[in-house]
Coordinates of C-alpha atoms in Angstrom, one line a residue:
M1 CA 32.7 49.9 0.2
D2 CA 34.6 48.5 -2.8
T3 CA 37.5 47.4 -0.7
N4 CA 35.2 45.7 1.8
L5 CA 33.3 43.9 -0.9
E6 CA 36.5 42.7 -2.5
D7 CA 37.7 41.5 0.9
L8 CA 34.4 39.6 1.5
E9 CA 34.7 38.0 -1.8
A10 CA 38.4 37.0 -1.2
V11 CA 37.5 35.2 2.0
G12 CA 34.4 33.5 0.5
E13 CA 31.8 35.5 2.5
I14 CA 30.1 36.6 -0.8
S15 CA 30.4 34.9 -4.2
S16 CA 30.7 38.1 -6.3
A17 CA 31.6 41.6 -5.2
N18 CA 30.3 43.0 -8.5
E19 CA 26.9 41.4 -8.1
V20 CA 26.5 42.8 -4.6
R21 CA 27.7 46.2 -5.8
Q22 CA 25.0 46.3 -8.5
R23 CA 22.3 45.8 -5.9
I24 CA 23.4 48.7 -3.8
S25 CA 21.9 52.1 -4.3
G26 CA 21.6 55.3 -2.2
T27 CA 18.9 57.8 -1.7
Y28 CA 18.1 60.7 0.6
D29 CA 14.4 60.0 0.4
L30 CA 13.0 57.9 3.3
T31 CA 9.9 56.8 1.3
E32 CA 12.1 55.5 -1.5
S33 CA 14.5 53.8 0.9
L34 CA 11.7 51.9 2.6
D35 CA 9.8 50.9 -0.6
G36 CA 9.8 47.1 -0.6
A37 CA 12.2 46.8 2.4
V38 CA 11.9 43.7 4.6
M39 CA 14.2 45.3 7.2
A40 CA 15.4 48.9 7.8
I41 CA 18.3 49.7 10.2
E42 CA 18.9 53.3 11.3
N43 CA 22.1 54.8 12.7
Y44 CA 20.9 58.1 14.0
P45 CA 22.5 59.8 17.1
E46 CA 21.9 58.3 20.5
N47 CA 19.0 60.6 21.3
R48 CA 15.6 59.3 22.4
D49 CA 13.6 62.1 20.8
I50 CA 15.4 61.9 17.5
K51 CA 15.0 58.2 17.3
H52 CA 11.3 58.4 18.3
D53 CA 10.5 60.9 15.6
L54 CA 12.4 58.8 13.0
F55 CA 10.6 55.6 14.0
V56 CA 7.2 57.3 13.8
E57 CA 8.0 58.3 10.3
M58 CA 9.5 54.9 9.4
D59 CA 6.5 53.1 10.8
R60 CA 4.2 55.3 8.7
L61 CA 6.2 54.7 5.5
A62 CA 7.3 51.1 5.8
G63 CA 5.4 48.1 4.6
P64 CA 3.3 46.2 7.2
D65 CA 5.9 43.5 7.7
C66 CA 9.1 45.6 7.6
I67 CA 11.3 45.1 10.6
L68 CA 12.4 48.5 12.0
C69 CA 15.8 48.4 13.7
S70 CA 18.0 50.8 15.5
S71 CA 21.7 50.4 16.0
A72 CA 21.5 52.1 19.3
S73 CA 24.0 51.1 21.9
G74 CA 22.7 52.8 25.0
I75 CA 19.0 53.3 24.3
G76 CA 16.6 50.4 24.4
A77 CA 13.8 50.0 21.8
S78 CA 11.2 50.4 24.6
E79 CA 12.5 54.0 25.2
F80 CA 11.4 55.3 21.7
T81 CA 8.8 52.9 20.3
E82 CA 6.1 52.6 22.9
D83 CA 3.5 54.7 21.2
I84 CA 4.3 53.5 17.6
E85 CA 1.5 51.6 15.9
G86 CA 3.9 49.0 14.5
R87 CA 5.9 48.7 17.7
H88 CA 5.7 44.9 17.5
L89 CA 8.2 45.2 14.5
C90 CA 10.8 47.3 16.4
V91 CA 14.1 46.0 17.8
V92 CA 17.6 47.2 18.5
T93 CA 20.3 45.5 16.5
H94 CA 23.8 46.3 17.6
P95 CA 26.7 44.8 15.7
C96 CA 29.4 43.5 18.0
N97 CA 32.3 43.1 15.5
L98 CA 33.7 45.1 12.6
P99 CA 30.8 46.3 10.4
S100 CA 32.4 44.8 7.3
F101 CA 32.3 41.3 8.9
P102 CA 29.1 41.3 10.9
R103 CA 29.2 37.8 12.5
V104 CA 27.7 38.7 15.8
V105 CA 24.7 41.1 16.2
E106 CA 23.0 41.7 19.5
I107 CA 19.2 41.7 18.9
S108 CA 17.3 43.5 21.8
P109 CA 13.5 43.5 21.5
A110 CA 11.2 45.7 23.4
P111 CA 8.6 44.0 25.7
W112 CA 6.1 44.4 22.9
T113 CA 8.3 43.1 20.0
A114 CA 6.7 40.0 18.5
P115 CA 8.8 36.9 19.0
E116 CA 8.5 36.0 15.3
V117 CA 10.0 39.4 14.5
V118 CA 13.0 38.6 16.6
E119 CA 13.4 35.2 14.8
R120 CA 13.0 36.9 11.3
C121 CA 15.6 39.4 12.3
R122 CA 18.0 36.7 13.4
E123 CA 17.5 34.8 10.2
I124 CA 18.2 38.0 8.1
M125 CA 21.2 39.0 10.1

């Protein structure tokens, strides 16, 4: 992470690697990680049941406007979010370039994803 942040600073993608580093923290607690989040992106294995169970829990714990994203590459959001209460907030976001330089991200909504959620996701990405 440190090397990537320094590289991003060197090419002008961020103004201060140190400032970004100070805003990054880690936790193993899903409740803590979703507290105040505007967007959450999961990277679980490509397994429909695992993703479904995680999204049920994320939907329960996240704020009412938190966009819930999966980085799935072979499973559409419609395959694991259909029965989730906040399904209108669920999308698949799949980076197309090196993760340290995410200039292109495929945003794939489910049929029930709200259009404004797709737009907010695009703006954040």
